[in-house]
Amino acid sequence: MFSSWKELEQAIINCKKCLLHKTRKNAVPGEGSKNAKLMFIGEAPGAVEDETGRPFVGAAGKLLTETIEKFGLKRAEVYITNVIKCRPPSNRDPREEEIESCSPYLESQILLIKPSVIVALGRFAATWLLTRMGYHCQGIMKCRGKVYRGTLLGIEVNVIPTIHPAAALYNPRLRPLFESDLKLAIEKIISKEEKTITKISKSKTRSLLDFISSSSRKDQN
Ligand code: URA
């Protein structure tokens, strides 16, 4: 497990734990706010991500970014990464041994960020997360759009699985489902932030009232 971002990102960039290092151009650690309340986890980098070293910057990434912004957050305010950090040749599915050797990186990212909501983009991310929380994902269409609350690696999280943005891009009937799942996740974050602000401003009002009443008591003495 990694306790610093610098160490973790260097380890990912130089990783040779599985055969994908032989065919990748760049490993793709992830990007975004390291204080994010909301984290997105995809499957694996594609061609554009492999070229640039950045997650979700191709066509599927454009849909993801536009949808995040449509519901009121900026891409830079969330953290985006993948289950595996190197592109599988011809975008084939990640293999069990690749997922296993890459998992300590994702575990460290989750523990460093401690997000309150994680959106699983597609079945690989949904299975990775839900299995570790003690749930079973019987296919992405069955588990998408629901909030799975529980303990992941010792932290309390809400996991919301959804369709992979590439599927939503190529099948227009899936697009509204993808959008409503992201809306659900983003509204959860925004309402949590509003509650925190209300709590802080209530406690500020109370201390101001305490100050006024204690000064008026002093005046009377
Ligand atoms: N698809 C993914 O799962 N991840 C990316 O970063 C890009 C496409």
Coordinates of N, CA and C and ligand atoms in Angstrom, one line a residue:
M1 N 0.8 -1.2 0.0 CA 0.0 0.0 0.0 C 0.9 1.3 0.0
F2 N 0.5 2.3 -0.7 CA 1.3 3.5 -0.9 C 0.7 4.6 0.0
S3 N 1.6 5.3 0.7 CA 1.1 6.4 1.6 C 1.3 7.7 1.0
S4 N 2.0 7.8 -0.1 CA 2.2 9.2 -0.8 C 1.8 9.1 -2.3
W5 N 1.2 10.2 -2.7 CA 0.8 10.2 -4.2 C 2.0 10.1 -5.1
K6 N 3.2 10.7 -4.7 CA 4.3 10.8 -5.5 C 4.9 9.3 -5.8
E7 N 5.0 8.6 -4.6 CA 5.4 7.2 -4.7 C 4.5 6.3 -5.5
L8 N 3.2 6.5 -5.3 CA 2.2 5.7 -6.0 C 2.2 6.0 -7.5
E9 N 2.2 7.3 -7.9 CA 2.2 7.6 -9.3 C 3.5 7.1 -10.0
Q10 N 4.6 7.2 -9.4 CA 5.9 6.7 -9.9 C 5.8 5.2 -10.1
A11 N 5.3 4.6 -9.1 CA 5.2 3.1 -9.2 C 4.3 2.7 -10.4
I12 N 3.2 3.4 -10.6 CA 2.3 3.0 -11.7 C 3.0 3.3 -13.1
I13 N 3.7 4.4 -13.2 CA 4.3 4.8 -14.4 C 5.4 3.8 -14.8
N14 N 6.1 3.3 -13.8 CA 7.3 2.4 -14.1 C 6.9 0.9 -13.9
C15 N 5.6 0.6 -13.7 CA 5.2 -0.7 -13.4 C 5.5 -1.8 -14.5
K16 N 6.0 -2.9 -14.1 CA 6.2 -4.0 -15.0 C 5.6 -5.3 -14.4
K17 N 4.6 -5.2 -13.6 CA 4.1 -6.4 -12.9 C 3.3 -7.3 -13.8
C18 N 2.8 -6.8 -14.9 CA 2.1 -7.8 -15.8 C 2.6 -7.5 -17.2
L19 N 2.2 -8.3 -18.2 CA 2.7 -8.2 -19.6 C 2.2 -6.9 -20.3
L20 N 1.2 -6.2 -19.8 CA 0.7 -5.1 -20.5 C 1.8 -4.0 -20.6
H21 N 2.8 -4.0 -19.8 CA 3.9 -3.0 -19.8 C 4.6 -3.1 -21.2
K22 N 4.6 -4.3 -21.8 CA 5.3 -4.5 -23.0 C 4.7 -3.8 -24.2
T23 N 3.3 -3.6 -24.1 CA 2.6 -3.1 -25.3 C 2.1 -1.7 -25.1
R24 N 2.2 -1.2 -23.8 CA 1.7 0.2 -23.6 C 2.6 1.2 -24.1
K25 N 2.1 2.4 -24.4 CA 2.9 3.6 -24.6 C 3.1 4.3 -23.3
N26 N 2.0 4.5 -22.6 CA 2.1 5.2 -21.3 C 1.1 4.5 -20.4
A27 N 1.6 4.3 -19.1 CA 0.6 3.9 -18.1 C -0.3 5.2 -17.8
V28 N -1.5 4.9 -17.3 CA -2.4 6.0 -17.0 C -2.8 5.9 -15.6
P29 N -2.2 6.7 -14.7 CA -2.5 6.5 -13.2 C -3.9 7.0 -12.9
G30 N -4.3 8.2 -13.4 CA -5.5 8.8 -13.0 C -5.3 10.3 -12.9
E31 N -6.4 11.1 -12.8 CA -6.2 12.5 -12.7 C -7.4 13.1 -12.0
G32 N -7.2 14.3 -11.5 CA -8.3 15.1 -10.8 C -8.0 15.5 -9.5
S33 N -9.0 15.9 -8.7 CA -8.8 16.4 -7.3 C -8.4 15.3 -6.4
K34 N -7.4 15.5 -5.6 CA -7.0 14.4 -4.6 C -7.8 14.6 -3.3
N35 N -8.6 15.7 -3.3 CA -9.6 15.8 -2.2 C -11.0 15.6 -2.6
A36 N -11.1 14.9 -3.8 CA -12.5 14.7 -4.3 C -13.4 13.9 -3.4
K37 N -14.7 14.4 -3.4 CA -15.7 13.6 -2.7 C -16.3 12.5 -3.6
L38 N -16.1 12.8 -4.9 CA -16.7 11.9 -5.9 C -15.5 11.3 -6.8
M39 N -15.5 10.0 -7.0 CA -14.5 9.3 -7.7 C -15.2 8.5 -8.8
F40 N -14.6 8.5 -10.0 CA -15.1 7.7 -11.1 C -14.0 6.6 -11.4
I41 N -14.5 5.4 -11.6 CA -13.5 4.3 -11.9 C -14.0 3.6 -13.1
G42 N -13.2 3.6 -14.2 CA -13.5 2.9 -15.4 C -12.8 1.6 -15.5
E43 N -12.7 1.1 -16.7 CA -12.2 -0.3 -17.0 C -10.6 -0.3 -17.2
A44 N -10.2 0.3 -18.3 CA -8.8 0.3 -18.7 C -8.6 1.4 -19.7
P45 N -7.4 2.0 -19.8 CA -7.2 3.0 -20.8 C -7.4 2.5 -22.2
G46 N -7.9 3.4 -23.1 CA -8.0 3.1 -24.5 C -6.9 3.7 -25.3
A47 N -7.0 3.8 -26.6 CA -5.9 4.3 -27.5 C -5.5 5.7 -27.1
V48 N -6.4 6.6 -27.0 CA -6.1 8.0 -26.8 C -5.5 8.2 -25.4
E49 N -6.0 7.4 -24.4 CA -5.4 7.5 -23.1 C -4.0 6.9 -23.0
D50 N -3.8 5.9 -23.8 CA -2.4 5.3 -23.9 C -1.4 6.3 -24.5
E51 N -1.9 7.0 -25.5 CA -1.0 8.0 -26.2 C -0.7 9.2 -25.2
T52 N -1.7 9.6 -24.4 CA -1.5 10.8 -23.6 C -1.2 10.6 -22.2
G53 N -1.4 9.4 -21.7 CA -1.2 9.1 -20.2 C -2.3 9.7 -19.3
R54 N -3.4 10.1 -20.0 CA -4.5 10.6 -19.2 C -5.8 9.8 -19.3
P55 N -6.6 9.7 -18.2 CA -7.8 8.8 -18.3 C -9.0 9.5 -19.0
F56 N -9.8 8.7 -19.7 CA -11.0 9.2 -20.3 C -10.9 10.6 -21.0
V57 N -10.0 10.5 -22.0 CA -9.8 11.7 -22.9 C -10.2 11.5 -24.3
G58 N -10.7 10.3 -24.6 CA -11.2 10.0 -26.0 C -12.7 10.3 -26.1
A59 N -13.3 9.7 -27.0 CA -14.8 9.9 -27.3 C -15.6 9.6 -26.0
A60 N -15.4 8.5 -25.4 CA -16.1 8.1 -24.2 C -15.9 9.1 -23.1
G61 N -14.6 9.6 -23.0 CA -14.2 10.6 -22.0 C -14.9 11.9 -22.2
K62 N -15.1 12.2 -23.5 CA -15.8 13.5 -23.8 C -17.3 13.4 -23.2
L63 N -17.9 12.3 -23.4 CA -19.3 12.1 -22.9 C -19.3 12.2 -21.4
L64 N -18.3 11.5 -20.8 CA -18.2 11.5 -19.3 C -18.0 13.0 -18.8
T65 N -17.1 13.7 -19.4 CA -16.8 15.1 -18.9 C -18.0 15.9 -19.1
E66 N -18.7 15.8 -20.3 CA -19.9 16.7 -20.5 C -21.0 16.4 -19.6
T67 N -21.1 15.1 -19.2 CA -22.2 14.7 -18.3 C -21.9 15.2 -16.9
I68 N -20.7 15.1 -16.5 CA -20.3 15.6 -15.1 C -20.6 17.1 -15.0
E69 N -20.3 17.8 -16.1 CA -20.5 19.3 -16.1 C -21.9 19.6 -16.2
K70 N -22.7 18.8 -17.0 CA -24.1 19.1 -17.1 C -24.8 19.1 -15.7
F71 N -24.4 18.3 -14.8 CA -25.0 18.2 -13.5 C -24.3 19.0 -12.4
G72 N -23.4 19.9 -12.8 CA -23.0 20.9 -11.9 C -21.6 20.8 -11.2
L73 N -20.8 19.8 -11.7 CA -19.5 19.7 -11.1 C -18.5 19.9 -12.3
K74 N -17.2 20.3 -12.0 CA -16.2 20.4 -13.0 C -15.4 19.1 -13.0
R75 N -14.9 18.8 -14.1 CA -14.1 17.5 -14.2 C -12.9 17.6 -13.2
A76 N -12.3 18.8 -13.0 CA -11.2 18.9 -12.1 C -11.6 18.7 -10.7
E77 N -12.9 18.8 -10.4 CA -13.3 18.6 -9.0 C -13.5 17.1 -8.6
V78 N -13.5 16.2 -9.5 CA -13.6 14.8 -9.2 C -12.3 14.1 -9.5
Y79 N -12.2 12.8 -9.1 CA -11.0 12.1 -9.5 C -11.4 10.9 -10.4
I80 N -10.6 10.7 -11.5 CA -11.0 9.7 -12.5 C -9.8 8.8 -12.7
T81 N -10.1 7.5 -12.6 CA -9.1 6.5 -12.8 C -9.7 5.2 -13.4
N82 N -9.0 4.1 -13.5 CA -9.4 2.9 -14.1 C -9.0 1.7 -13.1
V83 N -9.7 0.6 -13.4 CA -9.3 -0.6 -12.6 C -7.9 -1.0 -13.0
I84 N -7.6 -1.1 -14.3 CA -6.2 -1.3 -14.7 C -5.6 -0.1 -15.4
K85 N -4.3 0.1 -15.2 CA -3.7 1.4 -15.6 C -3.0 1.3 -16.9
C86 N -3.0 0.2 -17.6 CA -2.3 0.1 -18.9 C -3.3 -0.5 -19.9
R87 N -3.2 0.0 -21.2 CA -4.1 -0.4 -22.2 C -3.9 -1.9 -22.6
P88 N -5.0 -2.7 -22.6 CA -4.9 -4.0 -23.2 C -4.9 -3.9 -24.7
P89 N -4.0 -4.8 -25.4 CA -3.9 -4.7 -26.8 C -5.3 -4.8 -27.5
S90 N -5.5 -4.0 -28.5 CA -6.8 -3.9 -29.2 C -8.0 -3.8 -28.3
N91 N -7.8 -3.2 -27.2 CA -8.9 -2.9 -26.2 C -9.6 -4.1 -25.8
R92 N -8.9 -5.3 -25.7 CA -9.6 -6.5 -25.2 C -9.9 -6.3 -23.7
D93 N -10.8 -7.2 -23.2 CA -11.1 -7.1 -21.8 C -9.9 -7.4 -20.9
P94 N -9.8 -6.7 -19.8 CA -8.7 -7.0 -18.8 C -8.8 -8.4 -18.4
R95 N -7.6 -9.0 -18.1 CA -7.6 -10.4 -17.7 C -7.5 -10.4 -16.1
E96 N -7.9 -11.6 -15.6 CA -7.9 -11.7 -14.1 C -6.6 -11.4 -13.5
E97 N -5.5 -11.9 -14.1 CA -4.1 -11.7 -13.5 C -3.7 -10.2 -13.6
E98 N -4.2 -9.5 -14.7 CA -3.9 -8.1 -14.8 C -4.6 -7.3 -13.8
I99 N -5.9 -7.6 -13.5 CA -6.6 -6.9 -12.5 C -6.0 -7.1 -11.1
E100 N -5.6 -8.4 -10.9 CA -5.0 -8.7 -9.6 C -3.7 -7.9 -9.3
S101 N -2.8 -7.9 -10.4 CA -1.5 -7.2 -10.1 C -1.7 -5.7 -10.0
C102 N -2.7 -5.2 -10.7 CA -3.0 -3.7 -10.7 C -3.8 -3.2 -9.4
S103 N -4.5 -4.1 -8.8 CA -5.4 -3.7 -7.7 C -4.8 -2.9 -6.5
P104 N -3.5 -3.2 -6.1 CA -3.0 -2.4 -5.0 C -2.9 -0.9 -5.4
Y105 N -2.8 -0.6 -6.7 CA -2.8 0.9 -7.0 C -4.1 1.5 -6.8
L106 N -5.2 0.8 -7.3 CA -6.5 1.4 -7.1 C -6.9 1.4 -5.6
E107 N -6.5 0.4 -4.9 CA -6.8 0.4 -3.4 C -6.1 1.6 -2.8
S108 N -4.9 1.9 -3.1 CA -4.2 3.0 -2.5 C -4.8 4.3 -2.9
Q109 N -5.3 4.4 -4.2 CA -5.9 5.7 -4.6 C -7.2 5.9 -3.8
I110 N -8.0 4.8 -3.6 CA -9.2 5.0 -2.8 C -8.9 5.4 -1.4
L111 N -7.9 4.8 -0.8 CA -7.5 5.1 0.6 C -6.9 6.5 0.8
L112 N -6.2 7.0 -0.2 CA -5.7 8.3 -0.2 C -6.8 9.4 -0.3
I113 N -7.7 9.1 -1.2 CA -8.8 10.1 -1.5 C -9.9 10.0 -0.5
K114 N -10.3 8.8 0.0 CA -11.4 8.6 0.8 C -12.7 9.3 0.3
P115 N -13.1 9.0 -0.9 CA -14.3 9.6 -1.5 C -15.6 9.2 -0.7
S116 N -16.6 10.0 -0.8 CA -17.9 9.5 -0.2 C -18.7 8.8 -1.2
V117 N -18.6 9.1 -2.5 CA -19.3 8.4 -3.5 C -18.4 8.0 -4.6
I118 N -18.5 6.7 -5.0 CA -17.7 6.2 -6.2 C -18.7 5.7 -7.3
V119 N -18.5 6.2 -8.5 CA -19.3 5.8 -9.6 C -18.4 4.7 -10.3
A120 N -19.0 3.5 -10.5 CA -18.3 2.4 -11.2 C -18.8 2.5 -12.6
L121 N -17.9 2.7 -13.5 CA -18.2 2.9 -15.0 C -18.1 1.5 -15.6
G122 N -19.1 0.8 -15.8 CA -19.1 -0.5 -16.4 C -18.9 -1.7 -15.5
R123 N -19.0 -2.9 -16.1 CA -19.1 -4.1 -15.3 C -17.8 -4.4 -14.6
F124 N -16.6 -4.1 -15.1 CA -15.3 -4.5 -14.5 C -15.2 -3.7 -13.2
A125 N -15.5 -2.4 -13.3 CA -15.3 -1.5 -12.1 C -16.4 -1.9 -11.0
A126 N -17.6 -2.2 -11.5 CA -18.7 -2.6 -10.6 C -18.4 -3.9 -9.9
T127 N -17.9 -4.8 -10.6 CA -17.5 -6.1 -10.0 C -16.4 -5.9 -9.0
W128 N -15.4 -5.2 -9.4 CA -14.2 -4.9 -8.5 C -14.7 -4.3 -7.2
L129 N -15.5 -3.3 -7.2 CA -15.9 -2.6 -6.0 C -17.0 -3.4 -5.2
L130 N -18.0 -3.9 -5.9 CA -19.1 -4.6 -5.1 C -18.6 -5.8 -4.4
T131 N -17.7 -6.6 -5.1 CA -17.2 -7.8 -4.5 C -16.5 -7.5 -3.2
R132 N -15.7 -6.4 -3.2 CA -14.9 -6.0 -2.0 C -15.8 -5.5 -0.9
M133 N -17.1 -5.1 -1.3 CA -18.0 -4.6 -0.2 C -18.9 -5.8 0.2
G134 N -18.8 -6.9 -0.4 CA -19.7 -8.1 0.0 C -21.0 -8.1 -0.8
Y135 N -21.0 -7.4 -1.9 CA -22.2 -7.5 -2.7 C -21.9 -8.3 -3.9
H136 N -23.0 -8.7 -4.7 CA -22.7 -9.5 -5.9 C -23.4 -8.7 -7.0
C137 N -22.6 -8.4 -8.1 CA -23.2 -7.7 -9.3 C -23.6 -8.7 -10.3
Q138 N -24.9 -8.9 -10.5 CA -25.4 -9.9 -11.5 C -25.6 -9.2 -12.8
G139 N -24.6 -8.6 -13.4 CA -24.7 -7.9 -14.6 C -25.0 -6.4 -14.4
I140 N -24.4 -5.6 -15.2 CA -24.4 -4.1 -15.0 C -25.8 -3.6 -15.1
M141 N -26.7 -4.2 -16.0 CA -28.0 -3.6 -16.2 C -28.9 -3.9 -14.9
K142 N -28.5 -4.9 -14.1 CA -29.3 -5.2 -12.9 C -28.8 -4.3 -11.8
C143 N -27.5 -4.0 -11.7 CA -27.0 -3.3 -10.5 C -26.9 -1.8 -10.8
R144 N -27.0 -1.3 -12.0 CA -26.8 0.1 -12.3 C -27.9 1.0 -11.6
G145 N -27.5 2.2 -11.3 CA -28.5 3.2 -10.8 C -28.9 3.0 -9.4
K146 N -28.3 2.0 -8.7 CA -28.6 1.8 -7.3 C -27.5 2.3 -6.4
V147 N -27.8 2.7 -5.2 CA -26.7 3.1 -4.3 C -26.4 1.9 -3.4
Y148 N -25.1 1.5 -3.4 CA -24.7 0.4 -2.6 C -23.8 1.1 -1.5
R149 N -24.4 1.0 -0.2 CA -23.7 1.7 0.9 C -23.0 0.6 1.6
G150 N -21.8 0.9 2.1 CA -21.0 -0.1 2.9 C -19.6 0.3 3.1
T151 N -18.9 -0.7 3.6 CA -17.5 -0.5 3.9 C -16.6 -1.1 2.8
L152 N -15.7 -0.2 2.3 CA -14.7 -0.6 1.3 C -13.3 -0.3 1.8
L153 N -12.5 -1.3 2.0 CA -11.1 -1.1 2.5 C -11.1 -0.4 3.8
G154 N -12.2 -0.6 4.6 CA -12.3 0.1 5.9 C -12.9 1.5 5.9
I155 N -13.3 2.0 4.7 CA -13.9 3.3 4.8 C -15.4 3.2 4.3
E156 N -16.2 4.1 4.8 CA -17.6 4.1 4.5 C -17.8 4.8 3.1
V157 N -18.5 4.1 2.2 CA -18.7 4.7 0.9 C -20.1 4.3 0.3
N158 N -20.5 5.1 -0.7 CA -21.6 4.8 -1.5 C -21.1 4.5 -2.9
V159 N -21.4 3.3 -3.4 CA -21.0 3.0 -4.7 C -22.2 3.0 -5.6
I160 N -22.1 3.7 -6.7 CA -23.2 3.7 -7.7 C -22.7 3.2 -9.1
P161 N -23.1 2.0 -9.4 CA -22.6 1.4 -10.7 C -23.4 2.0 -11.8
T162 N -22.8 2.2 -13.0 CA -23.5 2.6 -14.2 C -22.9 2.0 -15.4
I163 N -23.6 2.2 -16.5 CA -23.1 1.7 -17.8 C -21.8 2.4 -18.2
H164 N -20.9 1.7 -18.9 CA -19.7 2.3 -19.3 C -20.0 3.4 -20.3
P165 N -19.4 4.6 -20.2 CA -19.7 5.7 -21.2 C -19.6 5.3 -22.7
A166 N -18.7 4.4 -23.0 CA -18.5 4.0 -24.4 C -19.8 3.3 -24.8
A167 N -20.5 2.5 -24.0 CA -21.7 1.8 -24.3 C -22.8 2.9 -24.5
A168 N -22.8 3.9 -23.6 CA -23.8 5.0 -23.7 C -23.6 5.8 -24.9
L169 N -22.4 5.9 -25.4 CA -22.1 6.7 -26.6 C -22.6 6.0 -27.8
Y170 N -22.4 4.6 -27.9 CA -22.8 3.9 -29.1 C -24.2 3.4 -29.1
N171 N -24.8 3.4 -28.0 CA -26.2 3.0 -27.9 C -27.1 4.1 -27.3
P172 N -27.7 4.9 -28.2 CA -28.4 6.1 -27.7 C -29.5 5.8 -26.7
R173 N -30.0 4.5 -26.7 CA -31.1 4.2 -25.7 C -30.5 4.1 -24.3
L174 N -29.2 3.9 -24.2 CA -28.6 3.8 -22.9 C -28.2 5.1 -22.3
R175 N -28.1 6.1 -23.2 CA -27.6 7.4 -22.7 C -28.5 8.0 -21.6
P176 N -29.8 8.0 -21.6 CA -30.6 8.6 -20.5 C -30.3 7.8 -19.2
L177 N -30.0 6.5 -19.2 CA -29.7 5.8 -18.0 C -28.4 6.2 -17.4
F178 N -27.4 6.4 -18.3 CA -26.1 6.8 -17.9 C -26.2 8.2 -17.2
E179 N -27.0 9.1 -17.9 CA -27.1 10.5 -17.4 C -27.9 10.4 -16.0
S180 N -28.9 9.6 -15.9 CA -29.6 9.7 -14.6 C -28.8 9.1 -13.5
D181 N -27.9 8.1 -13.8 CA -27.0 7.6 -12.7 C -26.0 8.6 -12.3
L182 N -25.5 9.4 -13.3 CA -24.5 10.4 -12.9 C -25.2 11.5 -12.1
K183 N -26.4 11.8 -12.5 CA -27.2 12.9 -11.8 C -27.4 12.5 -10.3
L184 N -27.7 11.2 -10.1 CA -27.9 10.7 -8.8 C -26.6 10.8 -7.9
A185 N -25.5 10.5 -8.5 CA -24.2 10.5 -7.8 C -23.9 12.0 -7.5
I186 N -24.0 12.9 -8.5 CA -23.6 14.3 -8.3 C -24.5 15.0 -7.3
E187 N -25.8 14.7 -7.4 CA -26.8 15.3 -6.4 C -26.5 14.8 -5.0
K188 N -26.0 13.6 -4.8 CA -25.7 13.1 -3.5 C -24.6 14.0 -2.9
I189 N -23.5 14.3 -3.8 CA -22.4 15.1 -3.3 C -22.8 16.5 -3.0
I190 N -23.6 17.1 -3.9 CA -24.0 18.5 -3.7 C -24.9 18.6 -2.5
S191 N -25.8 17.7 -2.3 CA -26.7 17.8 -1.1 C -25.9 17.6 0.2
K192 N -24.8 16.7 0.2 CA -24.0 16.5 1.3 C -23.2 17.8 1.7
E193 N -22.8 18.5 0.6 CA -22.0 19.8 0.8 C -22.9 20.8 1.3
E194 N -24.2 20.9 0.8 CA -25.1 21.9 1.3 C -25.4 21.7 2.8
K195 N -25.5 20.4 3.2 CA -25.8 20.1 4.6 C -24.7 20.6 5.5
T196 N -23.4 20.3 5.0 CA -22.2 20.8 5.7 C -22.2 22.3 5.9
I197 N -22.5 23.0 4.8 CA -22.5 24.5 4.9 C -23.6 24.9 5.8
T198 N -24.8 24.3 5.8 CA -25.9 24.7 6.7 C -25.4 24.5 8.2
K199 N -24.8 23.3 8.4 CA -24.3 23.0 9.8 C -23.4 24.1 10.2
I200 N -22.4 24.4 9.4 CA -21.3 25.4 9.8 C -22.0 26.8 10.0
S201 N -22.9 27.2 9.1 CA -23.5 28.5 9.3 C -24.4 28.5 10.5
K202 N -25.1 27.4 10.8 CA -25.9 27.3 12.1 C -25.0 27.5 13.3
S203 N -23.8 26.8 13.3 CA -23.0 26.9 14.5 C -22.4 28.3 14.6
K204 N -22.2 28.9 13.4 CA -21.6 30.3 13.5 C -22.7 31.2 14.1
T205 N -24.0 31.1 13.6 CA -25.1 31.9 14.1 C -25.2 31.7 15.6
R206 N -25.1 30.4 16.1 CA -25.2 30.2 17.5 C -24.1 30.9 18.3
S207 N -22.9 30.8 17.8 CA -21.8 31.4 18.6 C -22.0 33.0 18.6
L208 N -22.6 33.5 17.5 CA -22.8 35.0 17.5 C -23.9 35.3 18.5
L209 N -25.0 34.4 18.6 CA -26.1 34.7 19.5 C -25.5 34.5 21.0
D210 N -24.6 33.5 21.2 CA -24.0 33.3 22.5 C -23.3 34.6 22.9
F211 N -22.5 35.1 21.9 CA -21.7 36.3 22.2 C -22.6 37.5 22.6
I212 N -23.7 37.7 21.8 CA -24.6 38.8 22.1 C -25.2 38.7 23.5
S213 N -25.7 37.4 23.8 CA -26.4 37.2 25.1 C -25.4 37.3 26.2
S214 N -24.2 36.9 26.0 CA -23.2 37.0 27.1 C -22.8 38.4 27.3
S215 N -22.7 39.3 26.2 CA -22.4 40.7 26.4 C -23.5 41.4 27.1
S216 N -24.8 41.0 26.7 CA -25.9 41.8 27.3 C -26.0 41.4 28.8
R217 N -25.6 40.1 29.2 CA -25.5 39.8 30.6 C -24.5 40.6 31.3
K218 N -23.3 40.8 30.7 CA -22.3 41.6 31.3 C -22.7 43.0 31.5
D219 N -23.5 43.6 30.5 CA -24.0 44.9 30.6 C -24.9 45.1 31.8
Q220 N -25.7 44.0 32.0 CA -26.7 44.1 33.2 C -26.0 44.0 34.5
N221 N -24.8 43.4 34.6 CA -24.1 43.2 35.9 C -23.4 44.5 36.3
Ligands
URA1 N1 -12.4 3.5 -21.2 C1 -12.1 3.3 -19.9 O1 -12.6 2.4 -19.3 N2 -11.1 4.1 -19.4 C2 -10.6 5.1 -20.1 O2 -9.7 5.8 -19.5 C3 -11.0 5.3 -21.4 C4 -11.9 4.5 -22.0

